[in-house]
Amino acid sequence: MRILRTARFASRFSNLGFTIDDKTLELIKKMVVSGEVDALTSERVFKEIALSMQTESPSVFFEVLIESRAYESLFPMLELSNNSDFKLLNQSIKQPEVSFALWLHKQNLQNIEALCEHLKCPKDIQQITELVAEWSHFAMNFLSFNPQEVLNFYLKNDGLRRHKRFQIILTAFDYLDINTKPIIKLLELLKSIQISKLANINIAQEIAQERLSIITRFIDSAE
């Protein structure tokens, strides 16, 4: 617990010039070697991460953990080579789902699932984090995909039904410098379909066809 609190303290006051001195860092390293981090409960680790993400410089929290080698002990399922730029987190992000998604967006889905199971993450945080990791590359190249693939993107992210959750996903994309304007514009067009004007013979198929037609026209107009 002392290790995580020290890291969080550093992230909270780094903007005031606070740093961890070499002696303290060496002491933390010895704590890691002695197995102190292994005794921390999952709930406590998750809480400290969440609290650190509300500080001025969440990146410092993770940098301290990496420098002290506590990071790999706390999160053995994560690949260090796939860590995101922790400075992405230093943007006064209000939504914890977005912060977690930015932290883990370069990890594969198996790693994210293992971490969330280990930390007992809330389900909404896990789902949004997984969706951002899975679909960020697609969103970055949104207009280069065919209509069926684009429709699948909306369906898999439940963008046509769960509007609030989809907005959180789009917010994470925004922080990753992904242009979400075409995604939002096309979403509004898809939501404007009037079911009453369809033939209502096979409603599910007709809606799917109408959606594909709208997507096709949108992609063609953007070229």
XYZ file of C-alpha atoms in Angstrom:
223
model
C 0.000 0.000 0.000
C 2.854 2.411 0.839
C 4.243 1.920 -2.657
C 0.996 2.870 -4.363
C 0.348 5.808 -2.062
C 3.845 7.161 -2.663
C 3.358 6.874 -6.412
C -0.026 8.589 -6.176
C 1.428 11.329 -3.969
C 4.075 11.939 -6.625
C 1.434 12.157 -9.356
C -0.691 14.513 -7.289
C 2.052 17.017 -6.492
C 4.432 16.692 -9.449
C 3.138 19.990 -10.849
C 4.471 21.622 -7.652
C 7.916 20.189 -8.274
C 7.605 17.161 -6.005
C 9.796 14.205 -6.966
C 10.776 10.971 -5.255
C 14.407 11.054 -4.144
C 16.834 8.250 -4.947
C 16.852 6.824 -1.403
C 13.055 6.537 -1.349
C 13.060 4.932 -4.792
C 15.635 2.380 -3.660
C 13.511 1.631 -0.607
C 10.469 1.070 -2.847
C 12.507 -1.298 -5.018
C 13.439 -3.303 -1.922
C 9.757 -3.449 -0.926
C 8.932 -4.837 -4.368
C 11.663 -7.480 -4.107
C 10.455 -8.424 -0.621
C 6.986 -9.086 -2.055
C 5.080 -6.260 -0.396
C 3.061 -5.565 -3.550
C 1.981 -9.202 -3.663
C 0.104 -8.706 -0.407
C -2.081 -5.902 -1.810
C -5.718 -6.744 -2.439
C -7.146 -6.326 -5.932
C -9.696 -3.831 -4.656
C -6.996 -1.635 -3.116
C -4.870 -1.662 -6.262
C -7.870 -0.722 -8.413
C -8.821 2.078 -6.016
C -5.305 3.540 -6.034
C -5.214 3.462 -9.841
C -8.587 5.186 -10.031
C -7.494 7.835 -7.526
C -4.221 8.434 -9.359
C -6.114 9.059 -12.579
C -7.870 11.967 -10.875
C -4.575 13.702 -10.054
C -2.787 16.400 -12.048
C -0.295 13.969 -13.597
C -1.460 10.342 -13.678
C 1.508 9.502 -15.903
C 3.851 10.024 -12.930
C 2.013 7.313 -10.972
C 2.740 4.717 -13.657
C 6.276 5.986 -14.272
C 7.103 5.519 -10.575
C 5.690 1.992 -10.650
C 7.755 1.137 -13.731
C 10.960 2.681 -12.363
C 10.562 0.816 -9.075
C 9.671 -2.407 -10.939
C 6.371 -2.575 -9.103
C 4.469 -2.276 -12.389
C 5.384 -5.727 -13.670
C 4.651 -7.255 -10.247
C 1.244 -5.592 -10.030
C 0.282 -6.159 -13.671
C 2.168 -9.263 -14.868
C -0.400 -9.882 -17.589
C 0.381 -6.609 -19.383
C 3.066 -6.356 -22.048
C 5.451 -3.504 -21.234
C 6.254 -3.081 -24.921
C 2.562 -2.325 -25.552
C 2.214 0.391 -22.944
C 0.601 3.565 -24.189
C 2.140 6.990 -23.776
C 1.191 7.600 -20.142
C 1.166 11.346 -20.788
C -2.119 10.783 -22.641
C -3.634 10.538 -19.171
C -2.529 14.057 -18.185
C -5.476 15.790 -19.840
C -7.853 16.364 -16.912
C -10.058 13.489 -18.036
C -13.319 13.372 -16.102
C -14.511 9.883 -16.994
C -12.665 6.927 -15.413
C -13.750 4.684 -18.304
C -11.858 6.954 -20.706
C -8.728 7.012 -18.520
C -8.611 3.219 -18.270
C -9.205 2.891 -22.017
C -6.311 5.252 -22.798
C -4.023 3.417 -20.379
C -4.694 0.038 -22.014
C -5.578 0.832 -25.625
C -2.416 -0.822 -27.021
C -2.859 -4.046 -25.067
C -4.518 -7.083 -26.631
C -7.968 -8.142 -25.487
C -6.722 -11.191 -23.590
C -4.406 -9.017 -21.494
C -7.170 -6.521 -20.760
C -9.574 -9.276 -19.754
C -6.950 -10.853 -17.483
C -6.139 -7.507 -15.859
C -9.782 -6.601 -15.276
C -10.475 -10.011 -13.801
C -7.428 -9.622 -11.558
C -8.400 -6.103 -10.403
C -12.131 -6.831 -10.301
C -12.817 -3.834 -12.546
C -16.400 -2.619 -12.902
C -17.988 -4.209 -15.964
C -18.545 -0.926 -17.801
C -14.872 0.007 -17.490
C -13.791 -3.389 -18.812
C -16.214 -3.333 -21.743
C -15.324 0.189 -22.842
C -11.607 -0.475 -22.467
C -11.871 -3.611 -24.600
C -13.914 -1.846 -27.283
C -11.491 1.083 -27.521
C -8.527 -1.295 -27.795
C -10.280 -3.423 -30.408
C -11.685 -0.637 -32.587
C -9.292 2.334 -32.328
C -7.395 1.321 -35.472
C -10.677 0.911 -37.342
C -11.895 4.325 -36.185
C -8.637 5.911 -37.283
C -9.225 4.626 -40.826
C -13.013 4.787 -40.688
C -13.747 5.889 -44.265
C -11.444 3.291 -45.838
C -13.684 0.343 -44.950
C -16.606 -1.063 -46.902
C -20.252 -0.433 -45.872
C -20.739 -3.823 -44.206
C -17.598 -3.360 -42.117
C -18.703 0.126 -41.083
C -22.150 -1.145 -40.092
C -20.488 -3.918 -38.115
C -18.447 -1.269 -36.278
C -21.630 0.446 -35.069
C -23.311 -2.839 -34.170
C -20.344 -4.296 -32.273
C -19.972 -1.070 -30.289
C -23.755 -0.889 -29.814
C -23.603 2.667 -31.097
C -27.171 2.623 -32.399
C -28.685 1.696 -29.024
C -26.381 2.574 -26.138
C -25.748 6.190 -27.008
C -24.150 7.262 -23.721
C -21.666 4.390 -23.725
C -20.832 4.963 -27.385
C -20.164 8.635 -26.609
C -17.624 7.576 -23.982
C -15.903 5.387 -26.583
C -15.831 8.325 -29.002
C -14.386 10.546 -26.274
C -11.533 8.066 -25.834
C -10.976 8.142 -29.605
C -10.860 11.954 -29.458
C -8.074 11.815 -26.872
C -6.211 9.451 -29.224
C -6.393 12.157 -31.926
C -8.852 10.144 -34.005
C -11.217 12.211 -36.120
C -14.662 11.161 -34.863
C -16.654 13.717 -36.880
C -17.532 11.316 -39.730
C -18.462 8.611 -37.194
C -20.847 11.000 -35.438
C -22.278 12.418 -38.659
C -22.995 8.991 -40.097
C -24.486 7.851 -36.782
C -27.012 10.695 -36.957
C -27.990 9.624 -40.478
C -28.441 6.011 -39.367
C -30.599 7.098 -36.435
C -32.838 9.100 -38.780
C -34.232 6.007 -40.553
C -38.031 6.084 -40.377
C -39.252 2.521 -39.928
C -42.802 3.544 -40.812
C -41.678 4.264 -44.371
C -40.289 0.777 -44.906
C -42.322 -2.039 -46.504
C -42.457 -3.920 -43.166
C -42.361 -7.316 -44.855
C -39.066 -8.410 -43.327
C -38.337 -5.472 -41.045
C -34.908 -6.598 -39.799
C -33.602 -7.175 -43.325
C -35.102 -3.919 -44.573
C -33.472 -1.910 -41.774
C -30.120 -3.555 -42.499
C -30.426 -2.760 -46.220
C -31.428 0.832 -45.527
C -28.467 1.236 -43.201
C -26.085 -0.165 -45.800
C -27.519 2.197 -48.433
C -27.007 5.196 -46.162
C -23.439 4.114 -45.357
C -22.632 3.536 -49.034
C -23.856 7.023 -50.017
C -21.957 8.562 -47.098
C -18.658 6.859 -48.001
C -19.071 7.721 -51.684
C -19.725 11.385 -50.877
C -16.637 11.540 -48.694
C -14.275 10.333 -51.423
